[in-house]
GROMACS .gro file of C-alpha atoms in nm:
model
  477
    1UNK     CA    1   7.709  10.406  17.753
    2UNK     CA    2   7.359  10.264  17.698
    3UNK     CA    3   7.217  10.526  17.460
    4UNK     CA    4   7.187  10.452  17.092
    5UNK     CA    5   7.480  10.615  16.912
    6UNK     CA    6   7.543  10.704  16.548
    7UNK     CA    7   7.889  10.671  16.399
    8UNK     CA    8   8.108  10.973  16.330
    9UNK     CA    9   8.040  11.137  15.989
   10UNK     CA   10   8.384  11.014  15.875
   11UNK     CA   11   8.213  10.674  15.852
   12UNK     CA   12   8.079  10.797  15.517
   13UNK     CA   13   8.436  10.801  15.383
   14UNK     CA   14   8.495  10.447  15.512
   15UNK     CA   15   8.177  10.317  15.351
   16UNK     CA   16   8.256  10.498  15.028
   17UNK     CA   17   8.604  10.345  15.006
   18UNK     CA   18   8.463   9.998  15.077
   19UNK     CA   19   8.205  10.034  14.799
   20UNK     CA   20   8.459  10.170  14.551
   21UNK     CA   21   8.687   9.877  14.632
   22UNK     CA   22   8.408   9.643  14.523
   23UNK     CA   23   8.399   9.826  14.189
   24UNK     CA   24   8.780   9.850  14.158
   25UNK     CA   25   8.812   9.572  13.900
   26UNK     CA   26   8.568   9.743  13.662
   27UNK     CA   27   8.726  10.084  13.721
   28UNK     CA   28   9.070   9.946  13.629
   29UNK     CA   29   8.934   9.777  13.315
   30UNK     CA   30   8.770  10.101  13.202
   31UNK     CA   31   9.092  10.297  13.256
   32UNK     CA   32   9.318  10.036  13.087
   33UNK     CA   33   9.096  10.021  12.781
   34UNK     CA   34   9.103  10.398  12.741
   35UNK     CA   35   8.751  10.454  12.868
   36UNK     CA   36   8.845  10.781  13.037
   37UNK     CA   37   8.906  10.931  12.692
   38UNK     CA   38   8.552  10.852  12.579
   39UNK     CA   39   8.225  11.003  12.694
   40UNK     CA   40   8.068  10.667  12.778
   41UNK     CA   41   8.363  10.565  12.994
   42UNK     CA   42   8.363  10.896  13.181
   43UNK     CA   43   7.988  10.875  13.242
   44UNK     CA   44   8.024  10.516  13.366
   45UNK     CA   45   8.295  10.614  13.613
   46UNK     CA   46   8.091  10.915  13.729
   47UNK     CA   47   7.784  10.695  13.786
   48UNK     CA   48   7.993  10.445  13.988
   49UNK     CA   49   8.134  10.720  14.211
   50UNK     CA   50   7.799  10.893  14.267
   51UNK     CA   51   7.607  10.569  14.320
   52UNK     CA   52   7.869  10.449  14.572
   53UNK     CA   53   7.855  10.781  14.758
   54UNK     CA   54   7.474  10.768  14.783
   55UNK     CA   55   7.489  10.412  14.919
   56UNK     CA   56   7.754  10.525  15.171
   57UNK     CA   57   7.524  10.804  15.290
   58UNK     CA   58   7.234  10.558  15.329
   59UNK     CA   59   7.451  10.321  15.533
   60UNK     CA   60   7.561  10.605  15.758
   61UNK     CA   61   7.205  10.723  15.821
   62UNK     CA   62   7.065  10.375  15.890
   63UNK     CA   63   7.336  10.225  16.114
   64UNK     CA   64   7.399  10.280  16.485
   65UNK     CA   65   7.509  10.095  16.796
   66UNK     CA   66   7.458  10.057  17.169
   67UNK     CA   67   7.713   9.942  17.428
   68UNK     CA   68   7.563   9.777  17.736
   69UNK     CA   69   7.724   9.614  18.038
   70UNK     CA   70   7.673   9.262  17.897
   71UNK     CA   71   7.673   9.307  17.519
   72UNK     CA   72   7.707   9.539  17.223
   73UNK     CA   73   7.413   9.582  16.986
   74UNK     CA   74   7.454   9.699  16.625
   75UNK     CA   75   7.150   9.826  16.433
   76UNK     CA   76   7.133   9.831  16.053
   77UNK     CA   77   6.891   9.800  15.764
   78UNK     CA   78   6.671  10.035  15.559
   79UNK     CA   79   6.338   9.864  15.496
   80UNK     CA   80   6.409   9.559  15.709
   81UNK     CA   81   6.556   9.663  16.042
   82UNK     CA   82   6.809   9.424  16.195
   83UNK     CA   83   6.981   9.403  16.531
   84UNK     CA   84   7.306   9.214  16.590
   85UNK     CA   85   7.358   9.126  16.958
   86UNK     CA   86   7.715   9.033  17.051
   87UNK     CA   87   7.762   8.921  17.415
   88UNK     CA   88   8.112   8.990  17.541
   89UNK     CA   89   8.178   8.625  17.630
   90UNK     CA   90   8.139   8.530  17.261
   91UNK     CA   91   8.402   8.775  17.140
   92UNK     CA   92   8.710   8.602  17.001
   93UNK     CA   93   8.917   8.907  16.903
   94UNK     CA   94   8.874   9.282  16.871
   95UNK     CA   95   9.061   9.451  16.586
   96UNK     CA   96   9.135   9.819  16.568
   97UNK     CA   97   9.199   9.999  16.238
   98UNK     CA   98   9.299  10.360  16.191
   99UNK     CA   99   9.339  10.508  15.845
  100UNK     CA  100   9.569  10.811  15.827
  101UNK     CA  101   9.272  11.042  15.763
  102UNK     CA  102   9.104  10.925  16.087
  103UNK     CA  103   9.402  10.999  16.311
  104UNK     CA  104   9.355  11.382  16.329
  105UNK     CA  105   9.002  11.324  16.463
  106UNK     CA  106   9.114  11.058  16.717
  107UNK     CA  107   8.882  10.810  16.544
  108UNK     CA  108   8.926  10.437  16.490
  109UNK     CA  109   8.746  10.152  16.319
  110UNK     CA  110   8.659   9.852  16.540
  111UNK     CA  111   8.600   9.501  16.404
  112UNK     CA  112   8.459   9.236  16.638
  113UNK     CA  113   8.513   8.867  16.563
  114UNK     CA  114   8.321   8.599  16.753
  115UNK     CA  115   8.400   8.234  16.819
  116UNK     CA  116   8.071   8.124  16.661
  117UNK     CA  117   8.098   8.348  16.357
  118UNK     CA  118   8.072   8.165  16.027
  119UNK     CA  119   8.129   8.453  15.790
  120UNK     CA  120   8.442   8.585  15.620
  121UNK     CA  121   8.363   8.935  15.743
  122UNK     CA  122   8.359   9.057  16.101
  123UNK     CA  123   8.033   8.994  16.285
  124UNK     CA  124   8.041   9.344  16.428
  125UNK     CA  125   8.185   9.659  16.268
  126UNK     CA  126   8.205  10.013  16.406
  127UNK     CA  127   8.353  10.203  16.110
  128UNK     CA  128   8.432  10.539  16.275
  129UNK     CA  129   8.406  10.590  16.651
  130UNK     CA  130   8.602  10.775  16.915
  131UNK     CA  131   8.911  10.591  17.040
  132UNK     CA  132   8.758  10.582  17.390
  133UNK     CA  133   8.489  10.342  17.269
  134UNK     CA  134   8.749  10.065  17.244
  135UNK     CA  135   8.850  10.115  17.607
  136UNK     CA  136   8.483  10.103  17.710
  137UNK     CA  137   8.439   9.773  17.523
  138UNK     CA  138   8.750   9.624  17.680
  139UNK     CA  139   8.644   9.729  18.029
  140UNK     CA  140   8.304   9.565  17.994
  141UNK     CA  141   8.456   9.260  17.828
  142UNK     CA  142   8.701   9.194  18.111
  143UNK     CA  143   8.477   9.318  18.391
  144UNK     CA  144   8.689   9.619  18.479
  145UNK     CA  145   8.576   9.953  18.611
  146UNK     CA  146   8.550  10.251  18.382
  147UNK     CA  147   8.885  10.414  18.317
  148UNK     CA  148   9.078  10.109  18.436
  149UNK     CA  149   9.320  10.005  18.164
  150UNK     CA  150   9.528   9.696  18.101
  151UNK     CA  151   9.837   9.868  18.232
  152UNK     CA  152   9.664   9.958  18.558
  153UNK     CA  153   9.559   9.600  18.615
  154UNK     CA  154   9.901   9.461  18.527
  155UNK     CA  155  10.109   9.435  18.843
  156UNK     CA  156  10.389   9.220  18.703
  157UNK     CA  157  10.602   9.518  18.606
  158UNK     CA  158  10.714   9.333  18.288
  159UNK     CA  159  10.518   9.509  18.018
  160UNK     CA  160  10.828   9.681  17.878
  161UNK     CA  161  11.017   9.348  17.843
  162UNK     CA  162  10.720   9.151  17.702
  163UNK     CA  163  10.739   9.343  17.378
  164UNK     CA  164  10.899   9.295  17.037
  165UNK     CA  165  10.932   9.558  16.766
  166UNK     CA  166  11.036   9.504  16.404
  167UNK     CA  167  11.293   9.757  16.283
  168UNK     CA  168  11.298   9.921  15.939
  169UNK     CA  169  11.615   9.731  15.855
  170UNK     CA  170  11.442   9.401  15.930
  171UNK     CA  171  11.151   9.497  15.704
  172UNK     CA  172  11.400   9.567  15.423
  173UNK     CA  173  11.556   9.223  15.472
  174UNK     CA  174  11.209   9.066  15.487
  175UNK     CA  175  11.109   9.236  15.160
  176UNK     CA  176  11.427   9.138  14.974
  177UNK     CA  177  11.382   8.771  15.071
  178UNK     CA  178  11.004   8.762  15.010
  179UNK     CA  179  10.953   8.486  14.752
  180UNK     CA  180  10.577   8.548  14.744
  181UNK     CA  181  10.643   8.837  14.507
  182UNK     CA  182  10.708   8.574  14.238
  183UNK     CA  183  10.355   8.441  14.282
  184UNK     CA  184  10.226   8.799  14.255
  185UNK     CA  185  10.422   8.839  13.932
  186UNK     CA  186  10.266   8.520  13.788
  187UNK     CA  187   9.918   8.645  13.881
  188UNK     CA  188   9.995   8.982  13.722
  189UNK     CA  189  10.111   8.815  13.400
  190UNK     CA  190   9.795   8.601  13.390
  191UNK     CA  191   9.584   8.915  13.441
  192UNK     CA  192   9.777   9.101  13.174
  193UNK     CA  193   9.731   8.831  12.910
  194UNK     CA  194   9.354   8.834  12.967
  195UNK     CA  195   9.270   9.197  13.033
  196UNK     CA  196   9.535   9.424  12.882
  197UNK     CA  197   9.457   9.536  12.524
  198UNK     CA  198   9.625   9.330  12.251
  199UNK     CA  199   9.811   9.635  12.124
  200UNK     CA  200   9.982   9.681  12.464
  201UNK     CA  201  10.068   9.312  12.493
  202UNK     CA  202  10.206   9.301  12.138
  203UNK     CA  203  10.421   9.605  12.210
  204UNK     CA  204  10.567   9.440  12.523
  205UNK     CA  205  10.644   9.108  12.349
  206UNK     CA  206  10.799   9.291  12.052
  207UNK     CA  207  11.022   9.488  12.287
  208UNK     CA  208  11.130   9.166  12.460
  209UNK     CA  209  11.217   9.004  12.127
  210UNK     CA  210  11.418   9.309  12.022
  211UNK     CA  211  11.611   9.302  12.351
  212UNK     CA  212  11.689   8.935  12.298
  213UNK     CA  213  11.820   9.002  11.943
  214UNK     CA  214  12.051   9.272  12.080
  215UNK     CA  215  12.233   9.005  12.277
  216UNK     CA  216  12.240   8.823  12.609
  217UNK     CA  217  12.399   9.115  12.794
  218UNK     CA  218  12.115   9.352  12.709
  219UNK     CA  219  11.858   9.081  12.778
  220UNK     CA  220  12.010   9.001  13.118
  221UNK     CA  221  12.029   9.374  13.189
  222UNK     CA  222  11.655   9.403  13.128
  223UNK     CA  223  11.596   9.100  13.352
  224UNK     CA  224  11.807   9.267  13.624
  225UNK     CA  225  11.597   9.584  13.596
  226UNK     CA  226  11.282   9.370  13.630
  227UNK     CA  227  11.429   9.204  13.940
  228UNK     CA  228  11.503   9.544  14.097
  229UNK     CA  229  11.146   9.652  14.019
  230UNK     CA  230  11.008   9.341  14.189
  231UNK     CA  231  11.225   9.406  14.496
  232UNK     CA  232  11.101   9.766  14.516
  233UNK     CA  233  10.740   9.646  14.490
  234UNK     CA  234  10.806   9.389  14.763
  235UNK     CA  235  10.965   9.653  14.987
  236UNK     CA  236  10.670   9.889  14.937
  237UNK     CA  237  10.418   9.613  15.011
  238UNK     CA  238  10.593   9.500  15.328
  239UNK     CA  239  10.652   9.852  15.459
  240UNK     CA  240  10.282   9.927  15.413
  241UNK     CA  241  10.192   9.608  15.601
  242UNK     CA  242  10.460   9.585  15.872
  243UNK     CA  243  10.571   9.943  15.934
  244UNK     CA  244  10.635   9.995  16.307
  245UNK     CA  245  10.516   9.639  16.378
  246UNK     CA  246  10.492   9.582  16.754
  247UNK     CA  247  10.367   9.287  16.955
  248UNK     CA  248  10.329   9.309  17.332
  249UNK     CA  249  10.191   9.099  17.615
  250UNK     CA  250   9.977   9.242  17.896
  251UNK     CA  251   9.821   8.997  18.140
  252UNK     CA  252   9.658   8.728  17.922
  253UNK     CA  253   9.632   8.937  17.604
  254UNK     CA  254   9.862   8.977  17.304
  255UNK     CA  255   9.839   9.311  17.125
  256UNK     CA  256   9.961   9.333  16.765
  257UNK     CA  257  10.005   9.674  16.598
  258UNK     CA  258  10.123   9.745  16.243
  259UNK     CA  259  10.057   9.943  15.927
  260UNK     CA  260  10.171  10.256  15.747
  261UNK     CA  261   9.862  10.417  15.593
  262UNK     CA  262   9.612  10.205  15.787
  263UNK     CA  263   9.721  10.138  16.144
  264UNK     CA  264   9.588   9.800  16.259
  265UNK     CA  265   9.562   9.688  16.621
  266UNK     CA  266   9.444   9.343  16.721
  267UNK     CA  267   9.405   9.210  17.076
  268UNK     CA  268   9.416   8.832  17.114
  269UNK     CA  269   9.349   8.641  17.440
  270UNK     CA  270   9.625   8.383  17.473
  271UNK     CA  271   9.375   8.107  17.556
  272UNK     CA  272   9.231   8.144  17.203
  273UNK     CA  273   9.556   8.032  17.037
  274UNK     CA  274   9.511   7.697  16.860
  275UNK     CA  275   9.868   7.653  16.744
  276UNK     CA  276  10.199   7.822  16.672
  277UNK     CA  277  10.377   7.803  16.338
  278UNK     CA  278  10.739   7.889  16.260
  279UNK     CA  279  10.829   7.952  15.895
  280UNK     CA  280  11.172   7.983  15.735
  281UNK     CA  281  11.217   8.023  15.360
  282UNK     CA  282  11.529   7.887  15.194
  283UNK     CA  283  11.662   8.241  15.138
  284UNK     CA  284  11.592   8.345  15.497
  285UNK     CA  285  11.774   8.037  15.621
  286UNK     CA  286  12.091   8.191  15.476
  287UNK     CA  287  12.032   8.504  15.684
  288UNK     CA  288  11.926   8.301  15.992
  289UNK     CA  289  11.587   8.469  16.027
  290UNK     CA  290  11.239   8.321  16.071
  291UNK     CA  291  10.872   8.421  16.096
  292UNK     CA  292  10.619   8.313  16.359
  293UNK     CA  293  10.244   8.307  16.316
  294UNK     CA  294   9.965   8.197  16.546
  295UNK     CA  295   9.661   7.992  16.453
  296UNK     CA  296   9.320   8.088  16.587
  297UNK     CA  297   8.990   7.902  16.577
  298UNK     CA  298   8.826   8.225  16.459
  299UNK     CA  299   8.899   8.594  16.422
  300UNK     CA  300   9.153   8.560  16.140
  301UNK     CA  301   9.113   8.758  15.820
  302UNK     CA  302   9.048   8.547  15.512
  303UNK     CA  303   9.137   8.576  15.147
  304UNK     CA  304   8.993   8.441  14.824
  305UNK     CA  305   8.660   8.279  14.744
  306UNK     CA  306   8.739   7.983  14.970
  307UNK     CA  307   8.797   8.212  15.272
  308UNK     CA  308   9.149   8.082  15.335
  309UNK     CA  309   9.277   8.231  15.665
  310UNK     CA  310   9.551   8.490  15.623
  311UNK     CA  311   9.872   8.444  15.816
  312UNK     CA  312   9.854   8.618  16.154
  313UNK     CA  313  10.211   8.701  16.244
  314UNK     CA  314  10.325   8.776  16.596
  315UNK     CA  315  10.689   8.783  16.479
  316UNK     CA  316  10.703   8.852  16.104
  317UNK     CA  317  11.081   8.857  16.115
  318UNK     CA  318  11.306   8.759  16.404
  319UNK     CA  319  11.672   8.648  16.420
  320UNK     CA  320  11.706   8.279  16.498
  321UNK     CA  321  11.907   8.347  16.816
  322UNK     CA  322  11.617   8.557  16.953
  323UNK     CA  323  11.335   8.330  16.833
  324UNK     CA  324  11.273   8.106  17.133
  325UNK     CA  325  11.366   8.362  17.406
  326UNK     CA  326  11.116   8.606  17.251
  327UNK     CA  327  10.842   8.341  17.234
  328UNK     CA  328  10.913   8.252  17.598
  329UNK     CA  329  10.840   8.614  17.697
  330UNK     CA  330  10.531   8.658  17.481
  331UNK     CA  331  10.359   8.321  17.531
  332UNK     CA  332  10.532   8.155  17.830
  333UNK     CA  333  10.242   7.911  17.889
  334UNK     CA  334  10.334   7.730  17.566
  335UNK     CA  335  10.694   7.671  17.682
  336UNK     CA  336  10.814   7.663  17.322
  337UNK     CA  337  11.171   7.543  17.274
  338UNK     CA  338  11.370   7.419  16.977
  339UNK     CA  339  11.234   7.076  16.880
  340UNK     CA  340  11.452   6.766  16.850
  341UNK     CA  341  11.308   6.632  16.528
  342UNK     CA  342  11.252   6.269  16.442
  343UNK     CA  343  11.291   6.264  16.064
  344UNK     CA  344  11.022   6.024  15.958
  345UNK     CA  345  11.063   5.989  15.582
  346UNK     CA  346  11.127   5.642  15.446
  347UNK     CA  347  11.487   5.594  15.327
  348UNK     CA  348  11.388   5.575  14.957
  349UNK     CA  349  11.318   5.907  14.784
  350UNK     CA  350  11.143   5.717  14.505
  351UNK     CA  351  10.799   5.771  14.661
  352UNK     CA  352  10.843   6.148  14.651
  353UNK     CA  353  10.982   6.166  14.296
  354UNK     CA  354  10.789   5.897  14.108
  355UNK     CA  355  10.500   6.112  13.979
  356UNK     CA  356  10.736   6.386  13.862
  357UNK     CA  357  10.896   6.139  13.618
  358UNK     CA  358  10.580   6.165  13.406
  359UNK     CA  359  10.707   6.508  13.300
  360UNK     CA  360  11.005   6.356  13.112
  361UNK     CA  361  10.811   6.282  12.786
  362UNK     CA  362  10.672   6.638  12.802
  363UNK     CA  363  11.030   6.765  12.841
  364UNK     CA  364  11.146   6.579  12.529
  365UNK     CA  365  10.849   6.711  12.331
  366UNK     CA  366  10.922   7.063  12.453
  367UNK     CA  367  11.280   7.055  12.322
  368UNK     CA  368  11.160   6.916  11.987
  369UNK     CA  369  10.901   7.194  11.955
  370UNK     CA  370  11.107   7.489  12.082
  371UNK     CA  371  11.441   7.496  12.268
  372UNK     CA  372  11.323   7.781  12.493
  373UNK     CA  373  11.015   7.581  12.594
  374UNK     CA  374  11.245   7.290  12.672
  375UNK     CA  375  11.467   7.511  12.892
  376UNK     CA  376  11.159   7.641  13.076
  377UNK     CA  377  11.041   7.282  13.134
  378UNK     CA  378  11.387   7.185  13.266
  379UNK     CA  379  11.366   7.466  13.522
  380UNK     CA  380  11.010   7.369  13.620
  381UNK     CA  381  11.084   6.995  13.654
  382UNK     CA  382  11.405   7.074  13.841
  383UNK     CA  383  11.204   7.285  14.084
  384UNK     CA  384  10.955   6.999  14.137
  385UNK     CA  385  11.234   6.750  14.212
  386UNK     CA  386  11.411   6.995  14.445
  387UNK     CA  387  11.088   7.076  14.630
  388UNK     CA  388  11.010   6.705  14.677
  389UNK     CA  389  11.365   6.643  14.797
  390UNK     CA  390  11.327   6.913  15.062
  391UNK     CA  391  11.000   6.758  15.182
  392UNK     CA  392  11.163   6.412  15.186
  393UNK     CA  393  11.473   6.537  15.368
  394UNK     CA  394  11.314   6.752  15.638
  395UNK     CA  395  10.966   6.622  15.718
  396UNK     CA  396  10.939   6.488  16.070
  397UNK     CA  397  10.787   6.530  16.415
  398UNK     CA  398  10.888   6.598  16.775
  399UNK     CA  399  10.680   6.514  17.081
  400UNK     CA  400  10.794   6.790  17.314
  401UNK     CA  401  10.568   6.727  17.612
  402UNK     CA  402  10.288   6.491  17.704
  403UNK     CA  403  10.042   6.732  17.540
  404UNK     CA  404  10.239   6.901  17.260
  405UNK     CA  405  10.366   6.781  16.925
  406UNK     CA  406  10.559   6.963  16.654
  407UNK     CA  407  10.507   6.864  16.289
  408UNK     CA  408  10.770   6.976  16.036
  409UNK     CA  409  10.743   6.977  15.656
  410UNK     CA  410  10.813   7.194  15.354
  411UNK     CA  411  10.560   7.419  15.182
  412UNK     CA  412  10.657   7.632  14.880
  413UNK     CA  413  11.032   7.626  14.960
  414UNK     CA  414  10.956   7.711  15.323
  415UNK     CA  415  11.034   7.495  15.624
  416UNK     CA  416  10.724   7.495  15.843
  417UNK     CA  417  10.712   7.382  16.205
  418UNK     CA  418  10.362   7.364  16.354
  419UNK     CA  419  10.330   7.331  16.732
  420UNK     CA  420   9.995   7.188  16.846
  421UNK     CA  421   9.853   7.104  17.187
  422UNK     CA  422   9.672   6.769  17.192
  423UNK     CA  423   9.337   6.912  17.317
  424UNK     CA  424   9.333   7.138  17.009
  425UNK     CA  425   9.353   6.845  16.766
  426UNK     CA  426   9.008   6.770  16.625
  427UNK     CA  427   9.091   6.441  16.454
  428UNK     CA  428   9.381   6.208  16.375
  429UNK     CA  429   9.409   5.942  16.106
  430UNK     CA  430   9.660   5.690  15.971
  431UNK     CA  431   9.605   5.557  15.622
  432UNK     CA  432   9.792   5.369  15.351
  433UNK     CA  433   9.729   5.207  15.016
  434UNK     CA  434   9.749   4.829  14.981
  435UNK     CA  435  10.102   4.848  14.841
  436UNK     CA  436  10.227   5.090  15.107
  437UNK     CA  437  10.068   4.881  15.383
  438UNK     CA  438  10.262   4.575  15.271
  439UNK     CA  439  10.583   4.778  15.293
  440UNK     CA  440  10.487   4.904  15.641
  441UNK     CA  441  10.456   5.263  15.517
  442UNK     CA  442  10.172   5.513  15.529
  443UNK     CA  443  10.054   5.867  15.589
  444UNK     CA  444   9.947   6.043  15.911
  445UNK     CA  445   9.712   6.340  15.932
  446UNK     CA  446   9.613   6.575  16.212
  447UNK     CA  447   9.311   6.804  16.176
  448UNK     CA  448   9.315   7.141  16.347
  449UNK     CA  449   9.036   7.402  16.355
  450UNK     CA  450   9.149   7.723  16.186
  451UNK     CA  451   8.955   8.032  16.085
  452UNK     CA  452   8.616   7.938  15.945
  453UNK     CA  453   8.705   7.575  15.880
  454UNK     CA  454   8.979   7.324  15.952
  455UNK     CA  455   9.332   7.250  15.835
  456UNK     CA  456   9.502   6.916  15.784
  457UNK     CA  457   9.870   6.878  15.872
  458UNK     CA  458  10.030   6.558  15.754
  459UNK     CA  459  10.339   6.346  15.706
  460UNK     CA  460  10.382   6.133  15.393
  461UNK     CA  461  10.544   5.794  15.341
  462UNK     CA  462  10.652   5.744  15.701
  463UNK     CA  463  10.727   5.416  15.874
  464UNK     CA  464  10.449   5.236  16.059
  465UNK     CA  465  10.623   5.268  16.395
  466UNK     CA  466  10.621   5.646  16.354
  467UNK     CA  467  10.252   5.633  16.267
  468UNK     CA  468  10.184   5.435  16.585
  469UNK     CA  469  10.390   5.679  16.792
  470UNK     CA  470  10.177   5.971  16.672
  471UNK     CA  471   9.858   5.771  16.723
  472UNK     CA  472   9.956   5.684  17.082
  473UNK     CA  473  10.027   6.051  17.148
  474UNK     CA  474   9.680   6.150  17.023
  475UNK     CA  475   9.496   5.877  17.214
  476UNK     CA  476   9.675   5.925  17.547
  477UNK     CA  477   9.452   6.136  17.772
   0.00000   0.00000   0.00000
């Protein structure tokens, strides 16, 4: 395929949805403030929809692509024509998306991430092409003949065993124990206080006060209903994201598939993996389940203005007894096994709790001002002390092989174990203040390339001999 090709006309729908998503915040504000009942609001919404559709048509008419034996070229631009050349050797990952309205046409969206890319978006995007285009790209990328698939090349006969699928029951358990929904609730409340009309907010607070006056039973009943609503939202979110989640290994490539309305497929060469991270929230520890993500140097989706890499799960939920056997099948070259941790925290918890004691005067002032504020501060300060105790109790390290180390700490009530190969570590540092140095204590930090930047993994207030052990591991070549 060397001729210049246009995308399928369904690309117009993809472009239109992308443009409308950029306007989504303003659309929601107009609807919340009753703009759809006024002529100006209706005209504004109509202009947004028409303007977005016209831009989508322009993008469709001015964008095309060519697939050659050594590279893919993407053409775009209206007045200033641009060409993006992507040699196959620079490709980090290829992601496949398929919205439900593309499936009847056997169309997919292809996103191409490169190792040298420095943008939050994919360097190459084919919004609506025939599913056979992906196979053509993969054949050129791996130097195979046309029509020769991964399965035809694989002669191990193990493709059916090198696979893991998440069941619907596991997704339900994952959603019920998903503590991130609390952060979403806090963000929603912050949005509501700023953007929702005062009349709506006053009505909600008045209703809450009336429920409280009716008694604790009614108030707790309302809180229970809110909890059920949060669980339902969490279940819906996780089913949309992880429905029919499957990870499989063929030759040197991991293939991850998931999604309800938008089916996502991502192929990851195993030699691109920078690290492996096992997460276990406090609630999931009770159910003996964990999550496993992989860290890439590039090709991960990002979120927020700072382009923080999203978690790329290969095992979003897995029973603890199947964790290491499953990893051994999917990524055997890492030889991951349960680490024997050296708990490195200094024996005194004072260093982890000392700054939280500054909240005590605020707590006293809160009780003097309003008992309910005081109770809220007690819960918050209690959480801070508990979180610091978890970090103090469980942070540690394990040198598993001559080239691999595991760092364990707590993040947001989640035990995190990060497995890193020494060649993947960009930098290592030991540091300590004057007072800690005199007590033979300090901090150790390892820097690992992730996404578009780097990530620092560290241990706090550890003994100097543990610092030297980690330093010797890093320096030994």
